[in-house]
Amino acid sequence: MANLPAKIDAYLERLFPICRSITGNGNRKTLRILQELIPLTVHEVPSGTSAYDWFIPDEWNISDAWIATPDGRRVIDFNASNLHVISYSEPICGKFTWSELQTRLHTHPTLHEAIPYRTSYYKRDWGFCLTRTQYRELEKHGGPFEVVIDTTLKPGSLTYGELLLPGESKQEILLSCYICHPSMANDSLSGVLLTAFLAQELLARTSRHYSYRIAFVPETIGAIAYCAQNETAMKKIDMGLVITTVGGSGKFGYKQSFDSTHAINRLIEDAFNESGVDYLTYPFDIHGSDERQYSSQGFRINTATLCRDRYYEYPQYHTSLDNLDLVTGEQIAETLALYVRLIDKFEARRIYRNRMPNCEVMLSRHDLYPTSGGAQCPELGGRSELDLILWLLFFCDGKLDINAIARRLHIAPDTLITVADKLASKGVLEIA
Ligand code: ZN
C-alpha cells in the first residue's frame, strides 16, 4: 500500500490525544476508531469479575483536572497533556497549600522537560505529574492553589477488542497488543496501530493456513481477564506475539520467547536476516509486557516481541516525550513489513505427524516404494524421494516443523512439503 505511512500517521494523530487507562471511555473510543480498519468485536467485563488471583477494578473516567493559582490561571492543565494526572486518580476539589500539594507532585528524575507517566490502579490515590519547570513555578508561587480532579471511579467494566480469523488449520496464533496507555506514541499506541494494520493485511488474504486470535487488551489486567475468559482456547495455543514499541527510529530487536529453542525465535531471526536488518536480541526475562501472562505456567504460550526502540531502553519511555516527534507512520510501516514477513514464515510453517509411529511403515503397501531397483545400496546422504519419505517418517512427530527438518537435511522446505503432502494423501502423515 503506497500511502500506508500516511494512513498510519492519520490514525496516530487521531488516537494519540485520547486518554486511555485500564478501563474507561478512552478505550472504547480507541476500539471504535480501530473498527474502521478491522471488524473488532468489543467485549465488556464487569467490575468485580474475578480473573484468577485478580479482579476487574472499578471503571475510571476523567473529564478535566487542573492546578490553578488564586486568580484562576491554570499552571497544570489536563487539557494540555493527559499525563498530568496520575491514572486512576480519585476525584478531588479543594484548596491546597504548597506543602500539602508538594507530596502529590511527580517529576521525572532525569528528563526535566518531560511529564512522567504514573498510575495508581489498585490503591485509591491522586496526584499530578509535571515538568521540573512547572514544579518550580508552583514552588515559587507558594500557593494556596485550587486543585480539581474531575474523575469518576465506580462499578462499570473493562473493555477489550478481539478479532478471530479462521484458517485451514484450527491451530491458533496469538497476536496481542495493549490499549491502556494515554498519550504516548511508541509504548502502546504504535503496537496497537501495527496490530490493526497487520490484522487488516491478514483479513485481506484469500487463504490462511493458521487461525489468528488477535487481542486488543489493557495490559496485565486485560490480558489476565482475556486468558480467564478464553481459557480453553488459550491453553491450546503454541505461540504468539505481543506487539509493542514498534515505531521508534532506533534499532530493531526482539525479545525471545521463554523457550529460546522454540521455532518462533528462529523465524524472527530469519525475518530480520532476510530483510538485511541489524537487530538486538533480548533474552526472555520475567519482566516486560503481557508475555508474562501468556507464558505463565498455566498457558506456556511461546510469546515473543519484535520491536524498535524497545520499552525500558529509550530515554523518552513512559514520559510525554514519547510523542509524535519520536514515532512516525513511516517507521511503523517499516516494522509492519517485518511482521508481515514473519507472518509469511508462520504461514509457510508446516507440521506433520506420522500416523504410524511404531516401527517402520510398510511403504509398498501404500504404493510408496520404488517397484524397480532391487537390492541397491542406499546412497548415504541421498535426497531421492525415497530418502525424503524415510526422513519425513523419522522426523514428523507432530512438533518439529518442515522448515526445521529441511534445515537438517539441507534441502528446500517446498521440496519436503511436496513429499509430505504425498504421504498425507496416502494417509501415512497427517497435518498436525
Ligand atoms: Zn508502558
CSV table of C-alpha atoms and ligand atoms in Angstrom, one decimal:
chain,number,residue,atom,x,y,z
A,1,MET,CA,0.0,0.0,0.0
A,2,ALA,CA,1.8,3.1,-1.3
A,3,ASN,CA,0.1,5.5,1.1
A,4,LEU,CA,0.4,3.3,4.1
A,5,PRO,CA,2.7,5.5,6.2
A,6,ALA,CA,0.4,8.5,5.6
A,7,LYS,CA,-2.6,6.4,6.6
A,8,ILE,CA,-0.9,5.3,9.8
A,9,ASP,CA,0.1,8.9,10.5
A,10,ALA,CA,-3.5,9.9,10.2
A,11,TYR,CA,-4.6,7.3,12.8
A,12,LEU,CA,-1.6,8.3,15.1
A,13,GLU,CA,-2.9,11.8,15.1
A,14,ARG,CA,-6.4,10.7,16.0
A,15,LEU,CA,-5.6,8.2,18.6
A,16,PHE,CA,-2.6,9.9,20.3
A,17,PRO,CA,-4.7,12.5,22.2
A,18,ILE,CA,-7.2,10.0,23.7
A,19,CYS,CA,-6.9,9.4,27.5
A,20,ARG,CA,-6.8,5.7,27.9
A,21,SER,CA,-6.3,3.6,31.0
A,22,ILE,CA,-7.1,0.0,32.0
A,23,THR,CA,-10.8,0.8,31.8
A,24,GLY,CA,-12.9,3.7,30.6
A,25,ASN,CA,-14.4,5.5,27.7
A,26,GLY,CA,-11.0,6.3,26.1
A,27,ASN,CA,-10.5,2.6,25.4
A,28,ARG,CA,-14.0,2.3,23.9
A,29,LYS,CA,-13.3,5.3,21.7
A,30,THR,CA,-10.0,3.8,20.6
A,31,LEU,CA,-11.6,0.5,19.7
A,32,ARG,CA,-14.4,2.3,17.8
A,33,ILE,CA,-11.8,4.1,15.7
A,34,LEU,CA,-9.9,0.8,15.1
A,35,GLN,CA,-13.2,-0.7,13.9
A,36,GLU,CA,-12.8,1.5,10.8
A,37,LEU,CA,-9.9,-0.7,9.9
A,38,ILE,CA,-10.9,-4.2,11.1
A,39,PRO,CA,-14.2,-5.8,12.3
A,40,LEU,CA,-13.2,-5.9,16.0
A,41,THR,CA,-15.7,-7.5,18.4
A,42,VAL,CA,-15.8,-5.4,21.6
A,43,HIS,CA,-16.3,-7.2,24.9
A,44,GLU,CA,-17.1,-5.7,28.3
A,45,VAL,CA,-16.0,-7.5,31.5
A,46,PRO,CA,-17.9,-6.1,34.6
A,47,SER,CA,-16.1,-4.6,37.6
A,48,GLY,CA,-15.7,-7.2,40.3
A,49,THR,CA,-15.4,-10.1,37.9
A,50,SER,CA,-12.6,-12.4,39.1
A,51,ALA,CA,-9.8,-13.4,36.9
A,52,TYR,CA,-7.6,-16.0,38.6
A,53,ASP,CA,-5.9,-14.1,41.5
A,54,TRP,CA,-7.2,-10.7,40.2
A,55,PHE,CA,-10.5,-8.9,39.8
A,56,ILE,CA,-11.7,-6.3,37.4
A,57,PRO,CA,-11.5,-2.9,39.2
A,58,ASP,CA,-14.0,-0.1,39.1
A,59,GLU,CA,-14.1,1.9,35.9
A,60,TRP,CA,-12.3,5.1,35.7
A,61,ASN,CA,-13.2,8.2,33.6
A,62,ILE,CA,-11.8,11.7,33.6
A,63,SER,CA,-13.4,14.9,32.4
A,64,ASP,CA,-10.9,17.5,33.5
A,65,ALA,CA,-8.2,18.4,36.0
A,66,TRP,CA,-6.1,21.4,36.9
A,67,ILE,CA,-4.0,23.2,39.4
A,68,ALA,CA,-4.7,26.9,39.4
A,69,THR,CA,-3.4,30.0,41.1
A,70,PRO,CA,-6.0,32.0,43.1
A,71,ASP,CA,-6.5,34.3,40.1
A,72,GLY,CA,-7.7,31.3,38.1
A,73,ARG,CA,-4.6,30.8,36.0
A,74,ARG,CA,-4.2,27.0,35.3
A,75,VAL,CA,-0.5,26.2,35.8
A,76,ILE,CA,-1.2,22.5,35.3
A,77,ASP,CA,-4.0,21.6,32.9
A,78,PHE,CA,-5.2,18.1,31.9
A,79,ASN,CA,-6.2,19.5,28.5
A,80,ALA,CA,-2.6,20.3,27.7
A,81,SER,CA,-1.5,16.7,28.5
A,82,ASN,CA,-3.4,13.8,29.9
A,83,LEU,CA,-0.2,12.6,31.5
A,84,HIS,CA,-0.6,15.4,34.1
A,85,VAL,CA,-3.0,13.3,36.1
A,86,ILE,CA,-2.0,10.0,37.7
A,87,SER,CA,-4.2,7.4,36.0
A,88,TYR,CA,-7.0,6.3,38.3
A,89,SER,CA,-6.8,9.4,40.5
A,90,GLU,CA,-9.8,9.7,42.7
A,91,PRO,CA,-11.9,12.9,42.4
A,92,ILE,CA,-10.6,16.0,44.3
A,93,CYS,CA,-11.7,19.5,44.6
A,94,GLY,CA,-10.3,22.0,47.1
A,95,LYS,CA,-7.7,24.5,48.1
A,96,PHE,CA,-4.2,23.3,49.0
A,97,THR,CA,-1.1,25.0,50.3
A,98,TRP,CA,2.3,24.3,48.7
A,99,SER,CA,3.4,21.9,51.4
A,100,GLU,CA,0.1,20.0,51.1
A,101,LEU,CA,0.3,19.8,47.4
A,102,GLN,CA,4.1,19.1,47.1
A,103,THR,CA,3.8,15.4,48.1
A,104,ARG,CA,1.2,14.9,45.3
A,105,LEU,CA,3.5,16.1,42.6
A,106,HIS,CA,5.8,13.9,40.5
A,107,THR,CA,8.6,14.9,38.1
A,108,HIS,CA,11.0,12.8,36.0
A,109,PRO,CA,14.4,12.1,37.7
A,110,THR,CA,16.5,13.0,34.7
A,111,LEU,CA,14.4,14.5,31.9
A,112,HIS,CA,13.4,17.8,33.3
A,113,GLU,CA,11.2,18.9,30.5
A,114,ALA,CA,9.3,15.6,30.5
A,115,ILE,CA,6.0,14.8,32.2
A,116,PRO,CA,6.4,11.3,33.7
A,117,TYR,CA,3.6,8.7,33.4
A,118,ARG,CA,2.3,7.4,36.7
A,119,THR,CA,-0.6,5.1,37.6
A,120,SER,CA,-2.4,4.0,40.8
A,121,TYR,CA,-4.8,1.4,39.6
A,122,TYR,CA,-5.2,-0.6,42.8
A,123,LYS,CA,-4.6,1.9,45.6
A,124,ARG,CA,-7.0,4.8,45.9
A,125,ASP,CA,-4.8,7.9,45.4
A,126,TRP,CA,-4.5,11.0,43.5
A,127,GLY,CA,-1.7,13.2,42.1
A,128,PHE,CA,-0.2,15.2,39.3
A,129,CYS,CA,2.8,14.7,37.1
A,130,LEU,CA,4.6,17.7,35.7
A,131,THR,CA,7.9,19.0,34.3
A,132,ARG,CA,10.6,20.4,36.6
A,133,THR,CA,9.9,23.9,35.2
A,134,GLN,CA,6.2,23.6,36.2
A,135,TYR,CA,7.2,22.2,39.6
A,136,ARG,CA,9.5,25.2,40.2
A,137,GLU,CA,6.8,27.6,39.1
A,138,LEU,CA,4.4,26.2,41.6
A,139,GLU,CA,7.0,26.2,44.3
A,140,LYS,CA,7.9,29.8,43.6
A,141,HIS,CA,4.3,30.9,43.7
A,142,GLY,CA,3.8,29.1,47.0
A,143,GLY,CA,0.0,28.8,46.8
A,144,PRO,CA,-2.6,28.3,48.0
A,145,PHE,CA,-3.8,26.5,44.9
A,146,GLU,CA,-7.2,25.5,43.6
A,147,VAL,CA,-6.9,21.8,42.8
A,148,VAL,CA,-9.5,19.9,40.8
A,149,ILE,CA,-9.5,16.4,39.5
A,150,ASP,CA,-12.9,15.7,37.9
A,151,THR,CA,-13.0,11.9,37.7
A,152,THR,CA,-15.4,9.1,38.3
A,153,LEU,CA,-14.3,5.8,39.8
A,154,LYS,CA,-17.3,3.4,40.1
A,155,PRO,CA,-18.5,0.0,39.0
A,156,GLY,CA,-18.5,-0.3,35.2
A,157,SER,CA,-16.5,-2.6,33.0
A,158,LEU,CA,-13.2,-3.4,31.4
A,159,THR,CA,-13.2,-3.2,27.6
A,160,TYR,CA,-11.3,-5.3,25.2
A,161,GLY,CA,-11.3,-5.9,21.5
A,162,GLU,CA,-11.0,-9.2,19.7
A,163,LEU,CA,-10.7,-10.5,16.1
A,164,LEU,CA,-10.7,-14.2,15.3
A,165,LEU,CA,-9.5,-15.1,11.8
A,166,PRO,CA,-10.1,-18.7,10.9
A,167,GLY,CA,-7.5,-20.6,8.8
A,168,GLU,CA,-7.3,-24.0,7.2
A,169,SER,CA,-5.8,-25.2,10.5
A,170,LYS,CA,-7.6,-24.8,13.8
A,171,GLN,CA,-4.2,-24.2,15.4
A,172,GLU,CA,-4.3,-20.5,16.5
A,173,ILE,CA,-1.5,-18.0,16.6
A,174,LEU,CA,-1.9,-15.2,19.2
A,175,LEU,CA,-1.3,-11.6,18.3
A,176,SER,CA,-1.8,-9.3,21.3
A,177,CYS,CA,-1.3,-5.6,22.0
A,178,TYR,CA,-2.3,-3.3,24.9
A,179,ILE,CA,-4.6,-0.4,24.6
A,180,CYS,CA,-4.2,1.1,28.1
A,181,HIS,CA,-1.7,3.9,27.7
A,182,PRO,CA,-2.7,7.6,27.5
A,183,SER,CA,-0.8,10.0,25.2
A,184,MET,CA,2.4,8.1,24.5
A,185,ALA,CA,3.3,7.1,21.0
A,186,ASN,CA,5.9,4.3,20.9
A,187,ASP,CA,4.9,2.5,24.1
A,188,SER,CA,1.4,1.0,23.5
A,189,LEU,CA,0.0,3.1,20.6
A,190,SER,CA,2.5,2.1,17.9
A,191,GLY,CA,1.8,-1.5,18.8
A,192,VAL,CA,-1.9,-1.0,18.7
A,193,LEU,CA,-1.8,0.5,15.2
A,194,LEU,CA,0.7,-2.0,13.8
A,195,THR,CA,-1.5,-4.8,15.1
A,196,ALA,CA,-4.6,-3.3,13.5
A,197,PHE,CA,-2.8,-2.9,10.1
A,198,LEU,CA,-1.4,-6.4,10.4
A,199,ALA,CA,-4.8,-7.7,11.1
A,200,GLN,CA,-6.1,-5.9,8.0
A,201,GLU,CA,-3.4,-7.5,5.9
A,202,LEU,CA,-4.3,-11.0,7.3
A,203,LEU,CA,-8.0,-10.3,6.7
A,204,ALA,CA,-7.4,-9.4,3.1
A,205,ARG,CA,-5.7,-12.8,2.4
A,206,THR,CA,-7.9,-15.2,0.4
A,207,SER,CA,-6.5,-18.1,2.4
A,208,ARG,CA,-4.7,-18.5,5.7
A,209,HIS,CA,-3.1,-21.7,6.9
A,210,TYR,CA,-3.3,-20.9,10.6
A,211,SER,CA,-6.1,-19.3,12.5
A,212,TYR,CA,-5.3,-16.0,14.3
A,213,ARG,CA,-6.5,-14.8,17.6
A,214,ILE,CA,-6.0,-11.0,17.8
A,215,ALA,CA,-6.5,-9.3,21.1
A,216,PHE,CA,-6.5,-5.6,22.0
A,217,VAL,CA,-6.5,-5.6,25.8
A,218,PRO,CA,-5.4,-3.3,28.6
A,219,GLU,CA,-2.0,-4.5,29.8
A,220,THR,CA,-1.8,-7.0,32.6
A,221,ILE,CA,-5.4,-7.0,34.0
A,222,GLY,CA,-6.8,-7.1,30.5
A,223,ALA,CA,-4.5,-9.9,29.4
A,224,ILE,CA,-5.3,-11.8,32.6
A,225,ALA,CA,-9.0,-11.3,32.1
A,226,TYR,CA,-8.7,-12.4,28.5
A,227,CYS,CA,-6.9,-15.6,29.5
A,228,ALA,CA,-9.6,-16.3,32.1
A,229,GLN,CA,-12.5,-15.6,29.7
A,230,ASN,CA,-10.9,-17.7,26.9
A,231,GLU,CA,-9.1,-20.3,28.9
A,232,THR,CA,-9.8,-23.4,26.8
A,233,ALA,CA,-8.7,-21.8,23.5
A,234,MET,CA,-5.7,-20.0,25.0
A,235,LYS,CA,-4.4,-23.2,26.5
A,236,LYS,CA,-4.2,-24.8,23.1
A,237,ILE,CA,-2.1,-22.0,21.6
A,238,ASP,CA,1.6,-22.8,21.0
A,239,MET,CA,3.0,-19.4,20.0
A,240,GLY,CA,2.2,-15.7,19.8
A,241,LEU,CA,3.4,-12.2,19.6
A,242,VAL,CA,3.0,-9.2,22.0
A,243,ILE,CA,3.2,-6.2,19.7
A,244,THR,CA,4.6,-3.0,21.3
A,245,THR,CA,7.2,-0.3,20.9
A,246,VAL,CA,7.4,-0.7,17.2
A,247,GLY,CA,7.5,2.9,16.0
A,248,GLY,CA,10.8,4.5,17.1
A,249,SER,CA,13.7,5.4,14.8
A,250,GLY,CA,16.2,3.3,16.7
A,251,LYS,CA,17.5,-0.3,16.3
A,252,PHE,CA,15.2,-3.2,15.7
A,253,GLY,CA,15.2,-6.0,18.2
A,254,TYR,CA,13.3,-8.9,19.6
A,255,LYS,CA,12.6,-10.4,22.9
A,256,GLN,CA,12.8,-14.1,22.8
A,257,SER,CA,10.1,-16.4,24.0
A,258,PHE,CA,10.6,-18.4,27.2
A,259,ASP,CA,11.9,-21.4,25.3
A,260,SER,CA,14.8,-19.9,23.2
A,261,THR,CA,14.8,-23.1,21.1
A,262,HIS,CA,11.2,-22.6,20.0
A,263,ALA,CA,10.7,-22.1,16.3
A,264,ILE,CA,9.2,-18.6,16.7
A,265,ASN,CA,12.7,-17.3,17.7
A,266,ARG,CA,14.3,-18.7,14.7
A,267,LEU,CA,11.6,-17.4,12.4
A,268,ILE,CA,12.0,-13.9,13.7
A,269,GLU,CA,15.8,-14.1,13.2
A,270,ASP,CA,15.2,-15.4,9.7
A,271,ALA,CA,12.8,-12.5,9.0
A,272,PHE,CA,15.4,-10.0,10.2
A,273,ASN,CA,18.3,-11.6,8.3
A,274,GLU,CA,16.4,-11.9,5.1
A,275,SER,CA,15.4,-8.2,5.3
A,276,GLY,CA,19.1,-7.3,5.8
A,277,VAL,CA,18.2,-5.7,9.1
A,278,ASP,CA,20.6,-5.4,12.0
A,279,TYR,CA,18.9,-6.3,15.3
A,280,LEU,CA,19.3,-6.7,19.0
A,281,THR,CA,18.4,-9.9,20.9
A,282,TYR,CA,16.8,-9.6,24.3
A,283,PRO,CA,16.7,-13.0,26.1
A,284,PHE,CA,13.4,-13.8,27.8
A,285,ASP,CA,13.0,-12.4,31.3
A,286,ILE,CA,10.1,-12.3,33.7
A,287,HIS,CA,9.6,-8.5,33.2
A,288,GLY,CA,8.1,-7.0,30.1
A,289,SER,CA,4.6,-7.0,28.9
A,290,ASP,CA,1.7,-9.4,28.5
A,291,GLU,CA,4.0,-12.3,27.7
A,292,ARG,CA,4.2,-12.6,31.5
A,293,GLN,CA,0.6,-13.8,31.4
A,294,TYR,CA,0.7,-15.8,28.2
A,295,SER,CA,3.9,-17.6,29.2
A,296,SER,CA,2.8,-18.3,32.8
A,297,GLN,CA,2.7,-21.9,33.9
A,298,GLY,CA,-1.0,-22.5,33.1
A,299,PHE,CA,-0.6,-21.3,29.4
A,300,ARG,CA,3.0,-21.5,28.4
A,301,ILE,CA,2.5,-19.8,25.1
A,302,ASN,CA,5.9,-19.1,23.5
A,303,THR,CA,5.4,-15.4,23.1
A,304,ALA,CA,8.0,-13.1,21.5
A,305,THR,CA,8.1,-9.4,20.8
A,306,LEU,CA,9.6,-7.8,17.7
A,307,CYS,CA,10.2,-4.2,18.4
A,308,ARG,CA,12.0,-1.0,17.6
A,309,ASP,CA,13.2,1.2,20.5
A,310,ARG,CA,12.0,-1.3,23.0
A,311,TYR,CA,10.3,-0.3,26.2
A,312,TYR,CA,12.8,0.4,29.1
A,313,GLU,CA,15.5,1.1,26.6
A,314,TYR,CA,14.7,4.5,25.1
A,315,PRO,CA,15.1,7.6,27.2
A,316,GLN,CA,11.6,9.0,26.5
A,317,TYR,CA,10.0,5.8,27.7
A,318,HIS,CA,6.9,6.5,30.0
A,319,THR,CA,7.0,10.2,29.5
A,320,SER,CA,5.4,13.0,27.5
A,321,LEU,CA,8.4,12.9,25.2
A,322,ASP,CA,7.3,9.6,23.8
A,323,ASN,CA,5.3,11.5,21.3
A,324,LEU,CA,4.7,12.0,17.6
A,325,ASP,CA,8.1,13.6,17.2
A,326,LEU,CA,9.6,10.2,18.1
A,327,VAL,CA,7.1,7.9,16.2
A,328,THR,CA,6.1,8.2,12.6
A,329,GLY,CA,3.8,6.2,10.2
A,330,GLU,CA,6.9,5.6,8.1
A,331,GLN,CA,8.7,3.9,10.9
A,332,ILE,CA,5.7,1.8,12.0
A,333,ALA,CA,5.3,0.8,8.3
A,334,GLU,CA,8.9,-0.4,8.2
A,335,THR,CA,8.3,-2.6,11.3
A,336,LEU,CA,5.0,-3.8,9.9
A,337,ALA,CA,6.8,-5.0,6.8
A,338,LEU,CA,8.9,-7.2,9.1
A,339,TYR,CA,5.8,-8.5,10.9
A,340,VAL,CA,4.3,-9.4,7.5
A,341,ARG,CA,7.4,-11.2,6.5
A,342,LEU,CA,7.2,-13.1,9.9
A,343,ILE,CA,3.6,-14.0,9.3
A,344,ASP,CA,4.6,-15.3,5.9
A,345,LYS,CA,7.0,-17.5,7.7
A,346,PHE,CA,4.4,-18.7,10.1
A,347,GLU,CA,2.1,-19.5,7.2
A,348,ALA,CA,4.8,-21.4,5.5
A,349,ARG,CA,5.3,-23.4,8.6
A,350,ARG,CA,4.0,-27.0,8.2
A,351,ILE,CA,3.9,-29.6,10.9
A,352,TYR,CA,3.0,-33.2,10.1
A,353,ARG,CA,2.5,-36.2,12.3
A,354,ASN,CA,3.4,-39.8,11.4
A,355,ARG,CA,0.2,-41.7,11.9
A,356,MET,CA,2.1,-45.0,12.3
A,357,PRO,CA,5.0,-44.1,14.6
A,358,ASN,CA,5.6,-47.7,15.8
A,359,CYS,CA,8.5,-49.1,13.8
A,360,GLU,CA,8.7,-48.6,10.0
A,361,VAL,CA,5.8,-48.0,7.7
A,362,MET,CA,5.4,-50.8,5.1
A,363,LEU,CA,5.9,-48.4,2.2
A,364,SER,CA,5.0,-50.9,-0.6
A,365,ARG,CA,1.6,-51.3,1.0
A,366,HIS,CA,0.9,-47.6,0.4
A,367,ASP,CA,2.4,-47.6,-3.0
A,368,LEU,CA,5.4,-45.6,-1.8
A,369,TYR,CA,8.2,-47.9,-2.5
A,370,PRO,CA,10.0,-48.0,-5.9
A,371,THR,CA,9.0,-51.0,-7.9
A,372,SER,CA,12.4,-51.5,-9.5
A,373,GLY,CA,15.9,-51.3,-8.3
A,374,GLY,CA,16.2,-54.4,-6.2
A,375,ALA,CA,19.0,-54.7,-3.7
A,376,GLN,CA,20.7,-51.4,-4.4
A,377,CYS,CA,22.8,-49.9,-1.6
A,378,PRO,CA,21.3,-46.7,-0.2
A,379,GLU,CA,23.3,-43.6,-1.0
A,380,LEU,CA,24.3,-42.1,2.3
A,381,GLY,CA,23.2,-38.5,2.5
A,382,GLY,CA,21.0,-39.1,-0.6
A,383,ARG,CA,18.0,-37.0,-1.2
A,384,SER,CA,15.9,-39.2,-3.5
A,385,GLU,CA,12.2,-39.2,-3.0
A,386,LEU,CA,12.5,-42.5,-1.1
A,387,ASP,CA,15.2,-40.9,1.2
A,388,LEU,CA,12.9,-37.9,1.9
A,389,ILE,CA,10.0,-40.3,2.6
A,390,LEU,CA,12.1,-42.1,5.2
A,391,TRP,CA,13.4,-38.9,6.8
A,392,LEU,CA,9.9,-37.4,7.0
A,393,LEU,CA,8.6,-40.6,8.7
A,394,PHE,CA,11.5,-40.4,11.1
A,395,PHE,CA,11.1,-36.7,12.0
A,396,CYS,CA,7.4,-35.9,11.7
A,397,ASP,CA,6.3,-36.2,15.3
A,398,GLY,CA,3.6,-33.5,15.3
A,399,LYS,CA,6.0,-31.0,16.8
A,400,LEU,CA,9.0,-30.4,14.5
A,401,ASP,CA,8.1,-28.2,11.6
A,402,ILE,CA,9.1,-28.8,8.0
A,403,ASN,CA,11.5,-25.9,8.0
A,404,ALA,CA,13.4,-27.3,10.9
A,405,ILE,CA,13.6,-30.7,9.1
A,406,ALA,CA,14.5,-29.1,5.8
A,407,ARG,CA,17.4,-27.3,7.6
A,408,ARG,CA,18.7,-30.5,9.0
A,409,LEU,CA,18.5,-32.2,5.6
A,410,HIS,CA,19.9,-29.1,3.8
A,411,ILE,CA,17.1,-29.0,1.2
A,412,ALA,CA,14.4,-26.6,0.3
A,413,PRO,CA,11.3,-26.7,2.5
A,414,ASP,CA,9.0,-26.7,-0.6
A,415,THR,CA,10.6,-30.0,-1.8
A,416,LEU,CA,9.8,-31.6,1.5
A,417,ILE,CA,6.3,-30.2,1.6
A,418,THR,CA,5.6,-31.8,-1.8
A,419,VAL,CA,6.7,-35.2,-0.5
A,420,ALA,CA,4.9,-34.7,2.9
A,421,ASP,CA,1.7,-33.9,1.1
A,422,LYS,CA,2.0,-37.1,-0.9
A,423,LEU,CA,2.4,-39.0,2.3
A,424,ALA,CA,-0.6,-37.2,3.7
A,425,SER,CA,-2.7,-38.1,0.7
A,426,LYS,CA,-1.9,-41.8,1.4
A,427,GLY,CA,-2.9,-41.4,5.0
A,428,VAL,CA,0.6,-42.0,6.3
A,429,LEU,CA,1.2,-38.5,7.6
A,430,GLU,CA,-1.4,-36.0,8.8
A,431,ILE,CA,-1.2,-32.3,9.3
A,432,ALA,CA,-0.7,-31.6,13.0
B,1,ZN,ZN,4.2,1.1,29.3
